[in-house]
């Protein structure tokens, strides 16, 4: 199997943390070049610390972590402590990581890495606001043609929004960045709320992670148990959507997902619908398709895959 080379751009965040653990357990299929961090669920200082904490849980201090943008391109930062807790990683003990942050800015790392690698060999995987990716594309437009694909978690159409009636959190926080990415011409795969809401935690699914004979399985189970509380209270559902881990599952087994090649644009002007992703599902606008928009997942398959990944960790 050829390993996919990826840069994982993240704002940990409880579901980000589970996604990173799954990634670290997926070494056979994925060559993780680095984690790049962005402000989102919590501020940049915390997302950068949390990314390193997760690497240390998995005994992978060798994974380089680069800190990126502190705030969205044009707007003040909106965070989500009400979901992920003040630390961004509610539900598990936090420590001060020993592994250092890399000296370079994440945006420069993304640009330099894409320029140095053979064109079409690196996949970008943003699971937070798209600020770092947009800034890299703005700073160095030549990289667009060198990116193999961008596989991102963000957006919503059929499911409605989770941070406003119209918008999903990652796109809402930095809609101008989303507009840059959607207009970049890079092949895009979007995993929106429409699909992540099908991949929800449940007592038996969490129990299988907790039963793993290692440290990271129970840690993931503790995070998800804490993460569920918000959704159960807020939306009256029985579990929590595993938004960001869906990206990892898609990278490893795209056959678990289905979608359609469509046009997606983002609202940046209206305060009422800021960050809404307008999906031309029926092709009525005449605008060219720019996104593989994923709407269905085999949830049992995704959970089995993620649990297998966690099983490979210490
Ligand atoms: C997205 O928002 C964040 O809170 C999660 O980490 C995920 O990336 C879901 O809307
Ligand atoms: Ca995230």
Coordinates of C-alpha atoms and ligand atoms in Angstrom, one line a residue:
X1 CA 0.0 0.0 0.0
X2 CA 1.4 3.5 -0.9
X3 CA 1.4 5.7 2.1
X4 CA -0.4 9.1 1.8
X5 CA 1.8 12.0 2.8
X6 CA -0.3 14.5 4.7
X7 CA -0.2 17.7 6.7
X8 CA -2.9 17.7 9.4
X9 CA -4.0 21.3 10.2
X10 CA -5.9 21.2 13.5
X11 CA -7.3 23.2 16.5
X12 CA -7.5 20.6 19.3
X13 CA -10.2 20.4 20.5
X14 CA -11.6 17.1 21.8
X15 CA -12.6 15.5 18.4
X16 CA -9.4 16.8 16.9
X17 CA -7.5 15.0 19.7
X18 CA -9.2 11.7 18.8
X19 CA -8.5 12.3 15.2
X20 CA -4.8 12.8 15.9
X21 CA -4.7 9.7 18.0
X22 CA -6.3 7.7 15.1
X23 CA -3.8 9.2 12.7
X24 CA -0.8 8.3 14.8
X25 CA -2.2 4.8 14.9
X26 CA -2.5 4.7 11.1
X27 CA 1.2 4.7 10.3
X28 CA 0.9 1.9 7.8
X29 CA -1.3 4.0 5.6
X30 CA -0.4 7.6 6.4
X31 CA 2.8 9.4 6.5
X32 CA 2.1 12.3 8.8
X33 CA 4.6 15.1 7.8
X34 CA 3.5 17.4 10.6
X35 CA 0.7 18.8 12.7
X36 CA 0.0 22.5 12.0
X37 CA -2.1 24.3 14.5
X38 CA -4.6 27.1 14.2
X39 CA -6.8 29.1 16.5
X40 CA -10.3 27.8 16.6
X41 CA -11.9 25.7 19.4
X42 CA -9.5 27.5 21.8
X43 CA -6.7 30.0 21.3
X44 CA -3.5 29.2 19.4
X45 CA -1.4 28.7 22.6
X46 CA -3.8 26.0 23.8
X47 CA -4.3 24.3 20.4
X48 CA -0.5 24.2 20.0
X49 CA 0.0 22.8 23.5
X50 CA -2.8 20.2 23.1
X51 CA -1.4 18.9 19.8
X52 CA 1.8 18.2 21.5
X53 CA 0.1 16.6 24.5
X54 CA -1.7 14.2 22.2
X55 CA 1.6 13.2 20.5
X56 CA 3.2 12.5 23.8
X57 CA 0.2 10.3 24.9
X58 CA 1.0 8.3 21.8
X59 CA 4.8 8.4 22.5
X60 CA 5.4 10.3 19.2
X61 CA 7.5 13.3 20.2
X62 CA 9.1 13.0 16.8
X63 CA 6.0 14.5 15.0
X64 CA 6.8 18.1 14.3
X65 CA 4.2 20.6 15.4
X66 CA 4.1 24.0 13.9
X67 CA 2.0 26.9 15.3
X68 CA 0.1 28.9 12.7
X69 CA -2.4 31.8 12.7
X70 CA -3.6 33.3 16.0
X71 CA -6.8 34.7 14.5
X72 CA -8.9 34.5 11.4
X73 CA -7.9 36.5 8.3
X74 CA -10.3 39.5 8.8
X75 CA -12.3 38.8 11.9
X76 CA -11.9 38.4 15.6
X77 CA -11.6 34.8 16.8
X78 CA -14.7 32.9 17.9
X79 CA -13.9 29.9 20.1
X80 CA -15.8 26.9 21.4
X81 CA -14.9 26.4 25.1
X82 CA -18.6 25.6 25.7
X83 CA -18.0 22.4 23.8
X84 CA -14.4 21.5 24.4
X85 CA -13.9 23.0 27.8
X86 CA -11.5 25.8 28.9
X87 CA -8.4 23.7 28.2
X88 CA -9.8 22.4 24.9
X89 CA -9.3 18.9 26.1
X90 CA -11.9 18.5 28.9
X91 CA -12.3 15.0 30.4
X92 CA -8.6 14.0 30.6
X93 CA -5.6 15.1 32.7
X94 CA -3.5 17.7 31.0
X95 CA 0.3 18.0 31.3
X96 CA 2.8 20.5 30.1
X97 CA 4.4 18.9 27.1
X98 CA 8.2 18.3 26.9
X99 CA 8.4 18.2 23.1
X100 CA 9.0 21.6 21.6
X101 CA 7.1 23.6 19.1
X102 CA 9.0 24.0 15.8
X103 CA 10.5 27.5 15.2
X104 CA 8.9 28.1 11.8
X105 CA 5.4 29.5 11.3
X106 CA 2.9 26.8 10.1
X107 CA 2.1 28.8 7.0
X108 CA 5.8 28.9 6.0
X109 CA 6.1 25.2 6.7
X110 CA 3.2 24.4 4.4
X111 CA 4.5 26.6 1.6
X112 CA 8.1 25.3 1.9
X113 CA 7.1 21.7 2.1
X114 CA 4.8 21.9 -0.9
X115 CA 7.5 23.6 -2.9
X116 CA 10.2 21.1 -2.0
X117 CA 8.1 18.0 -2.6
X118 CA 7.2 16.6 -6.0
X119 CA 4.0 18.2 -7.2
X120 CA 0.8 16.2 -6.5
X121 CA 2.3 14.2 -3.6
X122 CA 1.0 16.0 -0.5
X123 CA -2.6 16.1 0.8
X124 CA -3.6 18.9 3.2
X125 CA -6.1 17.9 5.9
X126 CA -7.6 20.9 7.7
X127 CA -10.0 20.2 10.5
X128 CA -10.3 23.6 12.0
X129 CA -10.8 27.1 10.6
X130 CA -9.1 27.3 7.2
X131 CA -6.9 30.3 8.1
X132 CA -3.5 28.7 7.7
X133 CA -4.4 27.0 4.4
X134 CA -5.9 30.2 2.9
X135 CA -2.9 32.3 4.0
X136 CA -0.5 29.8 2.5
X137 CA -2.5 30.0 -0.8
X138 CA -2.5 33.8 -0.7
X139 CA 1.2 34.1 0.1
X140 CA 2.3 31.5 -2.4
X141 CA -0.3 31.0 -5.2
X142 CA 2.1 28.6 -6.9
X143 CA 1.5 26.0 -4.3
X144 CA -2.1 25.5 -5.5
X145 CA -1.0 23.4 -8.4
X146 CA 1.3 21.3 -6.2
X147 CA -1.3 20.2 -3.6
X148 CA -2.6 16.7 -4.3
X149 CA -5.9 17.3 -2.6
X150 CA -7.4 19.1 0.4
X151 CA -9.6 16.9 2.5
X152 CA -11.3 19.0 5.1
X153 CA -13.9 18.9 7.8
X154 CA -16.3 21.8 7.5
X155 CA -19.5 23.1 6.2
X156 CA -23.1 22.0 6.4
X157 CA -26.1 22.1 4.1
X158 CA -28.8 19.5 4.6
X159 CA -28.0 19.3 8.4
X160 CA -28.2 23.0 9.2
X161 CA -25.6 24.7 11.3
X162 CA -24.1 24.0 14.7
X163 CA -22.8 27.4 15.6
X164 CA -25.6 29.4 14.0
X165 CA -28.7 28.2 12.2
X166 CA -26.9 28.6 8.9
X167 CA -23.2 27.7 9.6
X168 CA -20.8 25.0 10.8
X169 CA -18.1 26.2 13.3
X170 CA -14.9 25.9 11.2
X171 CA -16.4 27.8 8.2
X172 CA -18.2 30.3 10.5
X173 CA -15.0 31.3 12.3
X174 CA -13.1 32.2 9.1
X175 CA -15.5 32.4 6.1
X176 CA -13.0 34.6 4.1
X177 CA -10.4 31.8 4.5
X178 CA -13.0 29.2 3.3
X179 CA -13.8 31.4 0.3
X180 CA -10.0 31.4 -0.7
X181 CA -9.9 27.6 -0.4
X182 CA -13.1 27.0 -2.3
X183 CA -11.9 29.3 -5.1
X184 CA -8.4 27.8 -5.2
X185 CA -8.9 25.3 -7.9
X186 CA -7.3 22.6 -5.7
X187 CA -9.2 19.3 -5.7
X188 CA -11.3 19.5 -2.6
X189 CA -13.1 16.9 -0.5
X190 CA -15.5 18.3 2.2
X191 CA -16.8 16.3 5.1
X192 CA -19.6 18.5 6.4
X193 CA -22.0 18.1 9.3
X194 CA -24.3 16.3 6.8
X195 CA -22.0 13.3 7.1
X196 CA -20.4 13.7 10.5
X197 CA -23.8 13.7 12.2
X198 CA -24.1 10.1 11.0
X199 CA -21.0 9.1 12.8
X200 CA -21.9 9.5 16.4
X201 CA -20.5 8.0 19.6
X202 CA -22.6 5.5 21.6
X203 CA -22.1 3.5 24.8
X204 CA -21.0 0.3 22.9
X205 CA -18.7 2.2 20.5
X206 CA -17.0 4.0 23.4
X207 CA -16.8 0.8 25.4
X208 CA -14.9 -0.9 22.6
X209 CA -12.3 1.9 22.7
X210 CA -12.1 1.8 26.5
X211 CA -11.6 -2.0 26.4
X212 CA -8.4 -1.7 24.3
X213 CA -5.4 -3.0 26.3
X214 CA -3.4 0.2 26.0
X215 CA -3.4 3.8 27.3
X216 CA -4.6 5.6 24.3
X217 CA -7.9 3.6 23.8
X218 CA -9.2 4.5 27.3
X219 CA -8.0 8.1 26.8
X220 CA -10.0 8.4 23.6
X221 CA -13.0 6.9 25.4
X222 CA -12.6 9.5 28.2
X223 CA -12.5 12.4 25.8
X224 CA -15.5 11.2 23.9
X225 CA -17.5 10.6 27.1
X226 CA -16.8 14.2 28.1
X227 CA -17.4 15.5 24.5
X228 CA -20.8 13.8 24.4
X229 CA -22.2 15.9 27.2
X230 CA -22.5 19.0 25.2
X231 CA -24.4 17.5 22.3
X232 CA -26.6 15.4 24.6
X233 CA -27.6 18.6 26.5
X234 CA -27.7 21.0 23.6
X235 CA -29.2 18.9 20.8
X236 CA -30.9 16.1 22.8
X237 CA -29.0 13.4 20.8
X238 CA -27.6 10.2 22.3
X239 CA -24.0 10.6 21.2
X240 CA -21.6 13.1 19.7
X241 CA -20.6 13.4 16.0
X242 CA -16.9 12.4 15.4
X243 CA -16.4 15.3 13.0
X244 CA -12.6 15.4 12.7
X245 CA -11.9 11.7 12.9
X246 CA -14.1 11.3 9.8
X247 CA -11.3 12.9 7.8
X248 CA -8.8 10.3 9.0
X249 CA -11.3 7.5 8.2
X250 CA -11.9 9.0 4.7
X251 CA -8.1 9.1 4.0
X252 CA -7.7 5.5 5.0
X253 CA -10.9 4.0 3.5
X254 CA -12.8 6.4 1.2
X255 CA -15.1 3.6 0.2
X256 CA -16.8 4.0 3.6
X257 CA -18.2 7.4 2.3
X258 CA -20.2 8.6 -0.6
X259 CA -20.8 12.0 -2.0
X260 CA -21.2 14.1 -5.1
X261 CA -19.0 16.4 -7.2
X262 CA -20.8 19.8 -6.8
X263 CA -20.3 23.5 -6.6
X264 CA -20.0 24.9 -3.1
X265 CA -19.7 28.6 -2.3
X266 CA -19.6 30.4 1.1
X267 CA -21.4 33.4 2.5
X268 CA -19.1 36.1 3.7
X269 CA -21.3 39.2 3.6
X270 CA -24.5 38.5 5.5
X271 CA -24.4 38.7 9.3
X272 CA -27.5 36.4 9.3
X273 CA -25.9 33.6 7.3
X274 CA -22.2 34.2 7.8
X275 CA -20.2 31.1 6.9
X276 CA -23.1 29.2 5.4
X277 CA -21.9 26.8 2.7
X278 CA -24.2 27.0 -0.3
X279 CA -24.2 23.6 -2.0
X280 CA -25.6 23.3 -5.5
X281 CA -26.7 19.7 -5.0
X282 CA -28.9 19.7 -8.2
X283 CA -26.5 21.6 -10.4
X284 CA -28.9 24.5 -11.0
X285 CA -26.5 27.4 -10.8
X286 CA -24.3 26.6 -13.7
X287 CA -21.3 27.2 -11.5
X288 CA -18.5 24.7 -12.0
X289 CA -18.2 21.9 -9.5
X290 CA -15.3 22.5 -7.1
X291 CA -15.9 20.0 -4.3
X292 CA -16.5 16.3 -3.7
X293 CA -19.2 16.9 -1.1
X294 CA -19.6 13.9 1.2
X295 CA -23.1 13.2 2.5
X296 CA -23.1 9.5 3.6
X297 CA -20.9 7.3 5.8
X298 CA -20.9 3.7 7.0
X299 CA -20.8 4.7 10.6
X300 CA -20.1 1.2 12.0
X301 CA -17.3 0.8 9.5
X302 CA -15.8 4.2 10.5
X303 CA -15.9 3.3 14.2
X304 CA -14.3 -0.1 13.6
X305 CA -11.5 1.5 11.6
X306 CA -10.9 4.2 14.2
X307 CA -10.8 1.7 17.0
X308 CA -8.3 -0.4 15.0
X309 CA -6.1 2.6 14.6
X310 CA -6.3 3.4 18.4
X311 CA -5.4 -0.3 19.1
X312 CA -2.0 0.2 17.4
X313 CA -1.0 2.9 19.9
X314 CA 0.7 2.5 23.3
Ligands
LIG1 C1 -15.9 21.3 14.0 O1 -15.9 22.4 14.9 C2 -15.0 22.1 16.0 O2 -15.5 22.4 17.2 C3 -14.7 20.6 15.9 O3 -13.4 20.3 16.3 C4 -14.9 20.3 14.4 O4 -13.7 20.5 13.7 C5 -17.3 20.8 13.9 O5 -18.2 21.8 13.5
LIG2 CA1 -11.5 20.8 14.8

